[in-house]
mmCIF file with all atom_site columns, C-alpha atoms in Angstrom:
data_model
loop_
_atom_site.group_PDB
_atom_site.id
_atom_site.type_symbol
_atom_site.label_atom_id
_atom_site.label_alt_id
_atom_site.label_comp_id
_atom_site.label_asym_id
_atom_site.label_entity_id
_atom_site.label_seq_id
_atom_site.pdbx_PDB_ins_code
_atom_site.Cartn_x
_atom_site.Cartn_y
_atom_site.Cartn_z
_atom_site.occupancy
_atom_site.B_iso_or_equiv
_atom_site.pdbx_formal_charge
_atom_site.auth_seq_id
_atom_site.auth_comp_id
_atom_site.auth_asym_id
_atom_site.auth_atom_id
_atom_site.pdbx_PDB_model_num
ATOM 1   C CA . UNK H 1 1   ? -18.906 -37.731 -35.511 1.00 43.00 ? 30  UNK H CA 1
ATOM 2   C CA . UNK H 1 2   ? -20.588 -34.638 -36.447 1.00 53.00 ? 31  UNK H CA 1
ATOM 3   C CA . UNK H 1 3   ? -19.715 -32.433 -39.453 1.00 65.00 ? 32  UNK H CA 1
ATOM 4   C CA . UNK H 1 4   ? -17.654 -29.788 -37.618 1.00 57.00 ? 33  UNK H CA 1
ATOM 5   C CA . UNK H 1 5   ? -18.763 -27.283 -40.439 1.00 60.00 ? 34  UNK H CA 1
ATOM 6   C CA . UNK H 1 6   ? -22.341 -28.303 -40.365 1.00 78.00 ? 35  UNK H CA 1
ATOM 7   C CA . UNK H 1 7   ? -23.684 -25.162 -37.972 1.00 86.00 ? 36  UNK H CA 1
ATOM 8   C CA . UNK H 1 8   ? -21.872 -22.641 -40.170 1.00 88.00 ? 37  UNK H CA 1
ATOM 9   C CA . UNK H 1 9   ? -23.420 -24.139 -43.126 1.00 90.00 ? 38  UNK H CA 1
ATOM 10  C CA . UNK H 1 10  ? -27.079 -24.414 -41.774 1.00 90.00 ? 39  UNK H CA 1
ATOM 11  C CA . UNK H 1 11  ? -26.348 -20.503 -40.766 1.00 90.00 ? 40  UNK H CA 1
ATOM 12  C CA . UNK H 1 12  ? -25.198 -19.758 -44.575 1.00 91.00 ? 41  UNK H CA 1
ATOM 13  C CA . UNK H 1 13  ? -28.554 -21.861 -46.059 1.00 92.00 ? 42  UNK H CA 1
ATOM 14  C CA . UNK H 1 14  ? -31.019 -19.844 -43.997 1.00 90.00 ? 43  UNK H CA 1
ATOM 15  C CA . UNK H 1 15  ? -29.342 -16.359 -44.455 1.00 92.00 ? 44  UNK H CA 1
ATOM 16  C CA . UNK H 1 16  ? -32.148 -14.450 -46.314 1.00 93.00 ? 45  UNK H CA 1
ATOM 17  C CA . UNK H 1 17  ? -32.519 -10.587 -45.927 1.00 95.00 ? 46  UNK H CA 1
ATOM 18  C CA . UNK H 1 18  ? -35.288 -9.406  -43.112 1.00 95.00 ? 47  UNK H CA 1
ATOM 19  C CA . UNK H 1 19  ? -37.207 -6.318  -43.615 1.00 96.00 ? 48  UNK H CA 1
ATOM 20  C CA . UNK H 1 20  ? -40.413 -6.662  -41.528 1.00 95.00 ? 49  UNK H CA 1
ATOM 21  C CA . UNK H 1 21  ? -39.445 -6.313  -37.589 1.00 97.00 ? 50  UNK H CA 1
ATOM 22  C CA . UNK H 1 22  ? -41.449 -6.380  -34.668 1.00 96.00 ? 51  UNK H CA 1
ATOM 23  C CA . UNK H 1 23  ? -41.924 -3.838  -32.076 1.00 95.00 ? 52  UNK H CA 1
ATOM 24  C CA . UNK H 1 24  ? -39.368 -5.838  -29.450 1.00 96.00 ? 53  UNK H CA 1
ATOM 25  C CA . UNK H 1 25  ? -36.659 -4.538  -28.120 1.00 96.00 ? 54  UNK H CA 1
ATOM 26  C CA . UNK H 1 26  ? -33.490 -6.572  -28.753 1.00 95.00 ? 55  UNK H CA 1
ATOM 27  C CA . UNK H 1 27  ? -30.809 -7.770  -26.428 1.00 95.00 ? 56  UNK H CA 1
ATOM 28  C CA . UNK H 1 28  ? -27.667 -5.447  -25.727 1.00 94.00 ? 57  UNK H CA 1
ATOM 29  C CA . UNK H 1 29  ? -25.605 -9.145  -25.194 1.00 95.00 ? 58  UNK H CA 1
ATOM 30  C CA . UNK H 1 30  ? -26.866 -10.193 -28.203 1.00 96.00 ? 59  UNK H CA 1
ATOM 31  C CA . UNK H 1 31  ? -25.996 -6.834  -29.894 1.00 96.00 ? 60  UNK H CA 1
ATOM 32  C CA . UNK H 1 32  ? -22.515 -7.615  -29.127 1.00 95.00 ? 61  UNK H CA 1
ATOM 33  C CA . UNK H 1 33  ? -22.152 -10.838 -29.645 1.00 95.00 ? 62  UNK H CA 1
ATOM 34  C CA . UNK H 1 34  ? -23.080 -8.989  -33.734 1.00 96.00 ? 63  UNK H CA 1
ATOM 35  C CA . UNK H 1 35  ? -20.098 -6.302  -33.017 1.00 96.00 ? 64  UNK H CA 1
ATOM 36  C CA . UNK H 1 36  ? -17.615 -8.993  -32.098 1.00 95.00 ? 65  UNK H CA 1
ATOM 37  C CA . UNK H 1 37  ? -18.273 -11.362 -34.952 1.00 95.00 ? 66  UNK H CA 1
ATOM 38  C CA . UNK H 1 38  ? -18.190 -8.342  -37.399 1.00 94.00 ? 67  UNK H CA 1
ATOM 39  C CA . UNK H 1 39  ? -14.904 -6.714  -36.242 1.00 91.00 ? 68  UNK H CA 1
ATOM 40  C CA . UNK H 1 40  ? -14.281 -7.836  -32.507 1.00 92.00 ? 69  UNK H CA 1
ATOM 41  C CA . UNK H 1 41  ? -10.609 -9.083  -31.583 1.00 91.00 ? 70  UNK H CA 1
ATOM 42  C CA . UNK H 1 42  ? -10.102 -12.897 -32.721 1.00 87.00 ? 71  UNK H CA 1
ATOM 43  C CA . UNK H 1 43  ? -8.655  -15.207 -30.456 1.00 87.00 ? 72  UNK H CA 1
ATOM 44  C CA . UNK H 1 44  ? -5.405  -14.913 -32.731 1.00 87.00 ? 73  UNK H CA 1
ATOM 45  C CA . UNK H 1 45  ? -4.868  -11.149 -31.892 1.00 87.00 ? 74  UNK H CA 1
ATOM 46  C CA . UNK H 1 46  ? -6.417  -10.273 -35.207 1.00 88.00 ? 75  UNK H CA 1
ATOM 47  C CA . UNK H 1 47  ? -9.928  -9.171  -35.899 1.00 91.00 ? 76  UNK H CA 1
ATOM 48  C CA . UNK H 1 48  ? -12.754 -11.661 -37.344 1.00 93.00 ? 77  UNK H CA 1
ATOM 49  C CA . UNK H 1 49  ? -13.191 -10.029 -40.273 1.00 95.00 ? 78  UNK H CA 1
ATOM 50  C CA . UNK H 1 50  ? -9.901  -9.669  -42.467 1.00 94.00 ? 79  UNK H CA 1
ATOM 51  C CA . UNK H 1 51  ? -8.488  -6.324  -43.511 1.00 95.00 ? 80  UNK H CA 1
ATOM 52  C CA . UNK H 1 52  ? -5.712  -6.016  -46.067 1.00 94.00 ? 81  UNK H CA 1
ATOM 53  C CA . UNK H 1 53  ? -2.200  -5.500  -44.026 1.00 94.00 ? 82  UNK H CA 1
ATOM 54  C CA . UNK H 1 54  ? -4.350  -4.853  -41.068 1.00 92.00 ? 83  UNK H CA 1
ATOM 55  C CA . UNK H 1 55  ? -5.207  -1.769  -41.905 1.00 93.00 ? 84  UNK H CA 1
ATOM 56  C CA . UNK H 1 56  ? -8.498  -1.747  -40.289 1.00 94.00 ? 85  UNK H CA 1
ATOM 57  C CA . UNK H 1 57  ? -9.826  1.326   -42.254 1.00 96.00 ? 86  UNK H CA 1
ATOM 58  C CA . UNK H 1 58  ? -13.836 0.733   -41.255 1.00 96.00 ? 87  UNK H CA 1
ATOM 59  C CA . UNK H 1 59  ? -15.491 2.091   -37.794 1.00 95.00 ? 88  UNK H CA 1
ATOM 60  C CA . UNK H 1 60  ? -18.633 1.097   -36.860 1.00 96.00 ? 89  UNK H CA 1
ATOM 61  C CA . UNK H 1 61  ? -21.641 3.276   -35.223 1.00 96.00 ? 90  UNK H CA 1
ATOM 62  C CA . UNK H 1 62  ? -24.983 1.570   -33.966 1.00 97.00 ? 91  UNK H CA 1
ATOM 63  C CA . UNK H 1 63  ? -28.525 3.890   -34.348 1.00 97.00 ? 92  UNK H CA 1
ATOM 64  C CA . UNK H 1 64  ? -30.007 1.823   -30.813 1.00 97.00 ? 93  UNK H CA 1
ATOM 65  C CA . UNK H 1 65  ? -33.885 2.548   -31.751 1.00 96.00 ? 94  UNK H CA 1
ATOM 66  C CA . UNK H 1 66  ? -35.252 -0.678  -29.329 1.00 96.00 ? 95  UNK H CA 1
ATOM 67  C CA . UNK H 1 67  ? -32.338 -2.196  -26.982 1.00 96.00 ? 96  UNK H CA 1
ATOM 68  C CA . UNK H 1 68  ? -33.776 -3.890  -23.802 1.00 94.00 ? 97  UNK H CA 1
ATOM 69  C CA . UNK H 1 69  ? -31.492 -1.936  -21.144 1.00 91.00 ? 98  UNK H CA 1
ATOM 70  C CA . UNK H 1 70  ? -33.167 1.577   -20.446 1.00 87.00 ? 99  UNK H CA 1
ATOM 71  C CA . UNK H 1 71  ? -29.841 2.857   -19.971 1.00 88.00 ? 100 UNK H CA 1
ATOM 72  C CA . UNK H 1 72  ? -28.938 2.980   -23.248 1.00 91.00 ? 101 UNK H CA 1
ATOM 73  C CA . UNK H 1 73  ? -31.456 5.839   -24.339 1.00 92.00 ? 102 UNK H CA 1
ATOM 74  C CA . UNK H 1 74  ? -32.252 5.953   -28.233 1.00 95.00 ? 103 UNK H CA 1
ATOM 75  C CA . UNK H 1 75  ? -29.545 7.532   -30.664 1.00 96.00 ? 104 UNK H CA 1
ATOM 76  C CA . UNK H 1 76  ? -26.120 7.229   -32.022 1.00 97.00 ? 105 UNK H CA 1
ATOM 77  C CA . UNK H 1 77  ? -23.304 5.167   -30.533 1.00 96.00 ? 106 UNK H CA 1
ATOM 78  C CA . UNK H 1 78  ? -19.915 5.082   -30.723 1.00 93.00 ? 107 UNK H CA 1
ATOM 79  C CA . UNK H 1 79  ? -18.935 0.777   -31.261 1.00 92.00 ? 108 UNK H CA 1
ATOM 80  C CA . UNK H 1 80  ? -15.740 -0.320  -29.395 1.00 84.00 ? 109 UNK H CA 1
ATOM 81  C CA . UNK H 1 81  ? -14.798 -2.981  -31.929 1.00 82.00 ? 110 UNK H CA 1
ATOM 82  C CA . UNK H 1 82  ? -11.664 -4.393  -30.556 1.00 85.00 ? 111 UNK H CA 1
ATOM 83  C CA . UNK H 1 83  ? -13.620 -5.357  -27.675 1.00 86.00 ? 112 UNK H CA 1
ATOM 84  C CA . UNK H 1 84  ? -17.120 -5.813  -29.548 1.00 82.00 ? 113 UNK H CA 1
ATOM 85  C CA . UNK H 1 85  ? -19.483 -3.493  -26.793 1.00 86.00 ? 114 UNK H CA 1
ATOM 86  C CA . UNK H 1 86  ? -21.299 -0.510  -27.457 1.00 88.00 ? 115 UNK H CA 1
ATOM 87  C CA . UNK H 1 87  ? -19.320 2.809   -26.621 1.00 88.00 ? 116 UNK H CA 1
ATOM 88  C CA . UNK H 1 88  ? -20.342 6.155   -26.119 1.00 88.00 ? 117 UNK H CA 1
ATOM 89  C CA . UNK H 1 89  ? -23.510 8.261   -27.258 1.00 91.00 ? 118 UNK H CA 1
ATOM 90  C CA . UNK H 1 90  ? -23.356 10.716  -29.589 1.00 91.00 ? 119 UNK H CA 1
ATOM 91  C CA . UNK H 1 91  ? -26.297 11.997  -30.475 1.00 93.00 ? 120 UNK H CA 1
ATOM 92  C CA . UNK H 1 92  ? -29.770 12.120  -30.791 1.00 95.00 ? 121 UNK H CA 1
ATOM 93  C CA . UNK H 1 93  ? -31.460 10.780  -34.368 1.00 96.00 ? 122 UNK H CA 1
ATOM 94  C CA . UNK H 1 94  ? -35.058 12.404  -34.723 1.00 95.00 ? 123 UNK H CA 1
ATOM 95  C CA . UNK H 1 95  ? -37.611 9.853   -36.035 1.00 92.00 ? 124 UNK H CA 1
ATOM 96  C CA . UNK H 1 96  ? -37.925 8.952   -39.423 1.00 95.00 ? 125 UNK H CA 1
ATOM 97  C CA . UNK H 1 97  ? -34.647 10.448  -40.050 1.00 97.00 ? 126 UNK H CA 1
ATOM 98  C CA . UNK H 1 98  ? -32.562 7.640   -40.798 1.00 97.00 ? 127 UNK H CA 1
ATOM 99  C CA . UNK H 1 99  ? -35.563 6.770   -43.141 1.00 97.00 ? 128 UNK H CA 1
ATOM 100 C CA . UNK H 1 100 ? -35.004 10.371  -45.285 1.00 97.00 ? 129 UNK H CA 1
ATOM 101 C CA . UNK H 1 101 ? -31.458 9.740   -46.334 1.00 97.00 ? 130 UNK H CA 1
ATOM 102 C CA . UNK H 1 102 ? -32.165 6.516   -48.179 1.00 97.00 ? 131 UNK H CA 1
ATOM 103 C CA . UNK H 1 103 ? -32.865 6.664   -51.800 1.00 97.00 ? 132 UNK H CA 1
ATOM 104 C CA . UNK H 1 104 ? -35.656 4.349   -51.505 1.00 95.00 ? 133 UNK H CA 1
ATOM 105 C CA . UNK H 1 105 ? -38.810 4.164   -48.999 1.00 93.00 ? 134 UNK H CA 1
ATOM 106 C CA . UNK H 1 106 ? -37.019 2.151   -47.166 1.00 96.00 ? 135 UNK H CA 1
ATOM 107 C CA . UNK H 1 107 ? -39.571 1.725   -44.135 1.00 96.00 ? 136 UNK H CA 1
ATOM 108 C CA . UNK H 1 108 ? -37.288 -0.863  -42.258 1.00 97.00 ? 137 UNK H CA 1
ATOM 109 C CA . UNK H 1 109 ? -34.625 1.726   -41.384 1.00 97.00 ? 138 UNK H CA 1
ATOM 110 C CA . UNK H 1 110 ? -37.301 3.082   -39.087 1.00 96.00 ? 139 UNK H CA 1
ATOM 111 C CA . UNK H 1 111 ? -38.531 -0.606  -38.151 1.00 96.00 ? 140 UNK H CA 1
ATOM 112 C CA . UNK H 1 112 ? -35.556 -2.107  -37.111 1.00 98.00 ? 141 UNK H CA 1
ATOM 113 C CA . UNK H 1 113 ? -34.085 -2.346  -33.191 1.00 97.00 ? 142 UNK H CA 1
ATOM 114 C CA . UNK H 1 114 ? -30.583 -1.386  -34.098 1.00 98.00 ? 143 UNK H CA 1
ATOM 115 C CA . UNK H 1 115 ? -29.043 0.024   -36.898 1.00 98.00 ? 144 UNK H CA 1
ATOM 116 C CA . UNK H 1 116 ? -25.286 -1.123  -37.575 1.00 98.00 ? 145 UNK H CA 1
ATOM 117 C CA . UNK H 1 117 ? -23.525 1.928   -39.755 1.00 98.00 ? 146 UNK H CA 1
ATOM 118 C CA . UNK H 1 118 ? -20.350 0.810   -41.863 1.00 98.00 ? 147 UNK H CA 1
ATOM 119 C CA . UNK H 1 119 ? -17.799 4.161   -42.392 1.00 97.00 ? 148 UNK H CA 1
ATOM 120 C CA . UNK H 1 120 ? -14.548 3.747   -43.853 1.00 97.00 ? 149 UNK H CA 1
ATOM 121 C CA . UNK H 1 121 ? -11.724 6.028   -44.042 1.00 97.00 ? 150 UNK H CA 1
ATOM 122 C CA . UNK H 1 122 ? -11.006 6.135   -47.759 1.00 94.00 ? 151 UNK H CA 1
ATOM 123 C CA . UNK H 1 123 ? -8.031  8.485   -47.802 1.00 94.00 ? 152 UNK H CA 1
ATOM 124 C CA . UNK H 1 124 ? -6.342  6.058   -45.320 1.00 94.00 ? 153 UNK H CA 1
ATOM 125 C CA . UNK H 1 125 ? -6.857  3.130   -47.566 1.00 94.00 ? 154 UNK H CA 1
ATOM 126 C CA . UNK H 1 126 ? -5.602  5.097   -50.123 1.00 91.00 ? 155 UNK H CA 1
ATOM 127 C CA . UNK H 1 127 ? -2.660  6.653   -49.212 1.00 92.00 ? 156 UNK H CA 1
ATOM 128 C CA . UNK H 1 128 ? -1.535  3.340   -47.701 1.00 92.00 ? 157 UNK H CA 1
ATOM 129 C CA . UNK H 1 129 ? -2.103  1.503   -51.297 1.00 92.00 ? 158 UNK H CA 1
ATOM 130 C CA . UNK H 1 130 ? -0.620  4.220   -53.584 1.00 88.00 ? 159 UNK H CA 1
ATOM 131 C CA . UNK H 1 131 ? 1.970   2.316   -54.681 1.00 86.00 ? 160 UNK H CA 1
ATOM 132 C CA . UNK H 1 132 ? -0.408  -0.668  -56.018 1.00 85.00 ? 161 UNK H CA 1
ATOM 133 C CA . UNK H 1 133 ? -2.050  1.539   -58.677 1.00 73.00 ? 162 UNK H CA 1
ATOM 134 C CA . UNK H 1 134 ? -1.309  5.436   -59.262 1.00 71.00 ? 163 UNK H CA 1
ATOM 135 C CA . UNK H 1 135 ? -4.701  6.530   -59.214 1.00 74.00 ? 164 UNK H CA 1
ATOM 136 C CA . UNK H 1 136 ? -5.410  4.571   -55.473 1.00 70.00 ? 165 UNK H CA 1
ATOM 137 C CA . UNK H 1 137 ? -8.318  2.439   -56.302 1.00 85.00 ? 166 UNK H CA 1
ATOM 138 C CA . UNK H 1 138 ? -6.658  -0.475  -55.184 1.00 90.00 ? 167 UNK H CA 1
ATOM 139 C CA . UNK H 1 139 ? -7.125  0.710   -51.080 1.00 92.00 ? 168 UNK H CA 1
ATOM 140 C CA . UNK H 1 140 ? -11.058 1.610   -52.450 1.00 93.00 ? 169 UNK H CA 1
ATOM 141 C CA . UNK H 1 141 ? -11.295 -2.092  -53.726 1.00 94.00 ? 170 UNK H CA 1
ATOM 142 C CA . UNK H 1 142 ? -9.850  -3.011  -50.065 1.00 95.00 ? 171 UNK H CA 1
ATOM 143 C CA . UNK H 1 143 ? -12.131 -1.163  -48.230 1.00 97.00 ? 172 UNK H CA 1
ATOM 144 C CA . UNK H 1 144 ? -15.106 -2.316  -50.064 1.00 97.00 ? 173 UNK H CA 1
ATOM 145 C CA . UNK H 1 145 ? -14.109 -6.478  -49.773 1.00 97.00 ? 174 UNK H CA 1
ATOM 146 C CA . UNK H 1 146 ? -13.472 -5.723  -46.003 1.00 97.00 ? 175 UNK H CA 1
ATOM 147 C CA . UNK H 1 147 ? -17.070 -4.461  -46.049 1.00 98.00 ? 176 UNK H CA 1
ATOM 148 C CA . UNK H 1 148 ? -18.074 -7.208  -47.222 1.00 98.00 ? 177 UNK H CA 1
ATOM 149 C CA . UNK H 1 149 ? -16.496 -9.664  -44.593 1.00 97.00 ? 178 UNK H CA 1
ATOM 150 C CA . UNK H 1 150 ? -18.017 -7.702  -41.815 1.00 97.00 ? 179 UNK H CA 1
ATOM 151 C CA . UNK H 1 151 ? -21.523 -7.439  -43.312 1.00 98.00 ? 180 UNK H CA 1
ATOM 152 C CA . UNK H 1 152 ? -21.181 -10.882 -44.018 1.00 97.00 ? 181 UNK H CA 1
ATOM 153 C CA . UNK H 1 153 ? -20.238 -11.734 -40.177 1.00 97.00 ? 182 UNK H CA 1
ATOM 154 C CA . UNK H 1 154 ? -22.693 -9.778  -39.117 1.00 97.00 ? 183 UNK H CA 1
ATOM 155 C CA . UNK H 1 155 ? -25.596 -11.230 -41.238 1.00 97.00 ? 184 UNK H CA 1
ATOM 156 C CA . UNK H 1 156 ? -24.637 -14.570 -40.145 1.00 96.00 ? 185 UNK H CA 1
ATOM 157 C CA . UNK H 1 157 ? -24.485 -13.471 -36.459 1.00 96.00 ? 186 UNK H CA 1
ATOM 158 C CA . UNK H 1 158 ? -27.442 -12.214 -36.481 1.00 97.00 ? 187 UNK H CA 1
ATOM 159 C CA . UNK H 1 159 ? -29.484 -15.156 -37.293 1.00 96.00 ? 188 UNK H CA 1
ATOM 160 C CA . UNK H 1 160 ? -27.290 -17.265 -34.567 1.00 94.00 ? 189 UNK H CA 1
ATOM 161 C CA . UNK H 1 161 ? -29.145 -14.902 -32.198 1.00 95.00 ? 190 UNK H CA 1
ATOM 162 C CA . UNK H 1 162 ? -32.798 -15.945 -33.765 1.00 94.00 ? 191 UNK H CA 1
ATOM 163 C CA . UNK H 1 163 ? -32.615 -12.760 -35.274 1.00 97.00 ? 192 UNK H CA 1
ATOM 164 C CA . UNK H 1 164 ? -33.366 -10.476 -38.782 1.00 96.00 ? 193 UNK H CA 1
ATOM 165 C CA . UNK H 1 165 ? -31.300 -8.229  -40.361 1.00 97.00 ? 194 UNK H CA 1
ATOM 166 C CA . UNK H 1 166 ? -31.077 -6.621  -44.128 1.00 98.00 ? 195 UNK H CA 1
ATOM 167 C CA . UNK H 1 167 ? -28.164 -4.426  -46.385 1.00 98.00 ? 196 UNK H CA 1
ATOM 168 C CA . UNK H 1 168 ? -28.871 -1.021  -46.941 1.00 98.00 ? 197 UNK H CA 1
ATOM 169 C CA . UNK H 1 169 ? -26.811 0.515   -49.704 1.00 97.00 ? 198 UNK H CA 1
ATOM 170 C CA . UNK H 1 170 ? -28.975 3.043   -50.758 1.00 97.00 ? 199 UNK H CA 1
ATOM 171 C CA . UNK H 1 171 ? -28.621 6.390   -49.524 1.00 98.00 ? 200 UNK H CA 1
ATOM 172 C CA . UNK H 1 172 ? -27.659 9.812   -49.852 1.00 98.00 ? 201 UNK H CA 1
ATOM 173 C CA . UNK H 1 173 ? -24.070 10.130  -48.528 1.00 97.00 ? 202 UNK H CA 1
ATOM 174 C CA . UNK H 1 174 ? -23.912 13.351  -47.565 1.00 97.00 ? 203 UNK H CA 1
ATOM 175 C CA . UNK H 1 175 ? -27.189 13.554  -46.287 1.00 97.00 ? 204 UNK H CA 1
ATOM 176 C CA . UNK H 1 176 ? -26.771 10.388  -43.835 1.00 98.00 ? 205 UNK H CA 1
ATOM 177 C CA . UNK H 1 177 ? -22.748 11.744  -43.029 1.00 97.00 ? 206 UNK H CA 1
ATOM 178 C CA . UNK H 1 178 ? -24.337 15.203  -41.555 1.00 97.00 ? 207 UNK H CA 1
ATOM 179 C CA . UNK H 1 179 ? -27.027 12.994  -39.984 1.00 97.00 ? 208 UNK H CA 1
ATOM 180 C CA . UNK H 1 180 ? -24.634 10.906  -38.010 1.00 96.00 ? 209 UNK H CA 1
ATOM 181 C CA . UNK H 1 181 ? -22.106 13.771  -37.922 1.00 95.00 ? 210 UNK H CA 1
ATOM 182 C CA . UNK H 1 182 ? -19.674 11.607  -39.868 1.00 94.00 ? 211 UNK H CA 1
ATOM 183 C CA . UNK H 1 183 ? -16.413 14.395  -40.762 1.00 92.00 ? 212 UNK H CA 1
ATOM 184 C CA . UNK H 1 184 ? -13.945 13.722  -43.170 1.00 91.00 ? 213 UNK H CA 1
ATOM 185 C CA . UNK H 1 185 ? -11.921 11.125  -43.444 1.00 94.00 ? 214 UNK H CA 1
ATOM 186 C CA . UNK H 1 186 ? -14.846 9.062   -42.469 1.00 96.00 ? 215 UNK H CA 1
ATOM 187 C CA . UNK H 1 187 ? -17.341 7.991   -44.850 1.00 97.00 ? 216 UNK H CA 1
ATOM 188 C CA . UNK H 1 188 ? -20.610 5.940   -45.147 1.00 98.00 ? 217 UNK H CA 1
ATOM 189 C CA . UNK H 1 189 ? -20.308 2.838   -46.388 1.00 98.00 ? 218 UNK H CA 1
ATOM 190 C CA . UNK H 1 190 ? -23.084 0.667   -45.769 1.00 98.00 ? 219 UNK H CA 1
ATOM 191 C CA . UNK H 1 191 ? -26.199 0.680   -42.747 1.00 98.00 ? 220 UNK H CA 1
ATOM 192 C CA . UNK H 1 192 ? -27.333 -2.912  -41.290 1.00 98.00 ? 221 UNK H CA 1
ATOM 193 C CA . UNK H 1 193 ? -30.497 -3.183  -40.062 1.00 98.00 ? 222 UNK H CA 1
ATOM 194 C CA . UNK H 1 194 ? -31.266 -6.154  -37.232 1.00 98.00 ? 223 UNK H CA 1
ATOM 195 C CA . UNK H 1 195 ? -34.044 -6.275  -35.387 1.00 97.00 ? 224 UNK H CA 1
ATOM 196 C CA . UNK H 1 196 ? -36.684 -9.535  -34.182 1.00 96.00 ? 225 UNK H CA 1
ATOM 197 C CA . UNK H 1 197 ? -38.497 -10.638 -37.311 1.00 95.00 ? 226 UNK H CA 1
ATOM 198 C CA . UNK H 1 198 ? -42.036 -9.889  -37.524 1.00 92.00 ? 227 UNK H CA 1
ATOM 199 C CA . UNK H 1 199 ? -43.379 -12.600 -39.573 1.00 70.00 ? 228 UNK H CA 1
ATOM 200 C CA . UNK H 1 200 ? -41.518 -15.607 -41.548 1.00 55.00 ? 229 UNK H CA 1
ATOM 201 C CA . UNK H 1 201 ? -41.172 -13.878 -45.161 1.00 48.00 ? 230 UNK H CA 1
ATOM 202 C CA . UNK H 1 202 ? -39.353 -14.207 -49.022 1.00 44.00 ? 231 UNK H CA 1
ATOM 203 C CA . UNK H 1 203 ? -36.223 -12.360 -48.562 1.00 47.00 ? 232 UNK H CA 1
ATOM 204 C CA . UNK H 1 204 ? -32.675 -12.012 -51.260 1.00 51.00 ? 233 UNK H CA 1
#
């Protein structure tokens, strides 16, 4: 009998961070398939990533730069993670925008198909944990390990789909909030970048 576990441990050996995309267009099924594994509804009426008492404090944007379905035009979306789809447009993001808020050249902001964006609403997580420690780090520290569960989903779900993706941390917050017209309570968190790898290369 097979090693029930063996897939998710091939997937966790190969992970490796992708910065060099080619110019294809990815798959909007695919694309979900990402969503749902990062924060979609779970077959146990949860969500597959875990948030402390369900708070759910994160929302999740997509910047679609390549998608294969001309209906979805280039720019901001709105994610539907319940149901892991792509929601609404927002907005338009100008070329090499994205690119300008990081605080390094990071040239495969601009590269990549899709662009997953990570906001959290601090105050939430906050005010909900106040009575864990006075000064309400403990919701921040909450916030940021449910961050990493989605990423981590995500990551993972992307190479299922034969697929690249990377971490961006690095960016000016207030700069990339006005780009995506992120308002308070709603914060950037974290951008994930996915997109058909280019060549086979050294990643983290």
């Amino acid at each position: 009998m097979a090693d029930p576990g063996s897939t998710l441990t091939a997937l966790i050996e190969r992970r490796h961070s992708v910065r060099e995309y080619s110019d294809a267009a990815i798959d909007r099924v695919a694309l979900e398939r990402i969503v749902h594994c990062a924060q979609g509804g779970s077959a146990l009426g949860k969500r597959n990533a875990p948030s402390a008492h369900a708070l759910y404090p994160l929302r999740l944007f997509a910047v679609i730069q390549r998608l294969n379905e001309p209906e979805y035009a280039p720019g901001l979306y709105a994610l539907d993670t319940p149901e892991g789809r792509l929601g609404e447009w927002v907005k338009t993001v100008p070329p090499e925008a994205l690119r300008a808020t990081a605080l390094a050249d990071d040239v495969w902001l601009e590269l990549a198909a899709v662009v997953l964006v990570v906001a959290a609403d601090y105050a939430a997580a906050r005010a909900h944990f106040a009575d864990h420690q006075p000064d309400g780090r403990r919701g921040e520290r909450y916030v940021h390990i449910e961050t990493g569960a989605v990423l981590q989903n995500m990551h993972l779900a992307t190479l299922a789909q034969d697929l690249g993706g990377v971490i961006v941390a690095g960016f000016d917050d207030a700069r990339l909030s006005s780009l995506l017209n992120l308002h308070a309570p709603l914060q950037p968190v974290a951008l994930f970048c996915i997109g058909a790898p280019a060549e086979p290369s050294a990643g983290l």
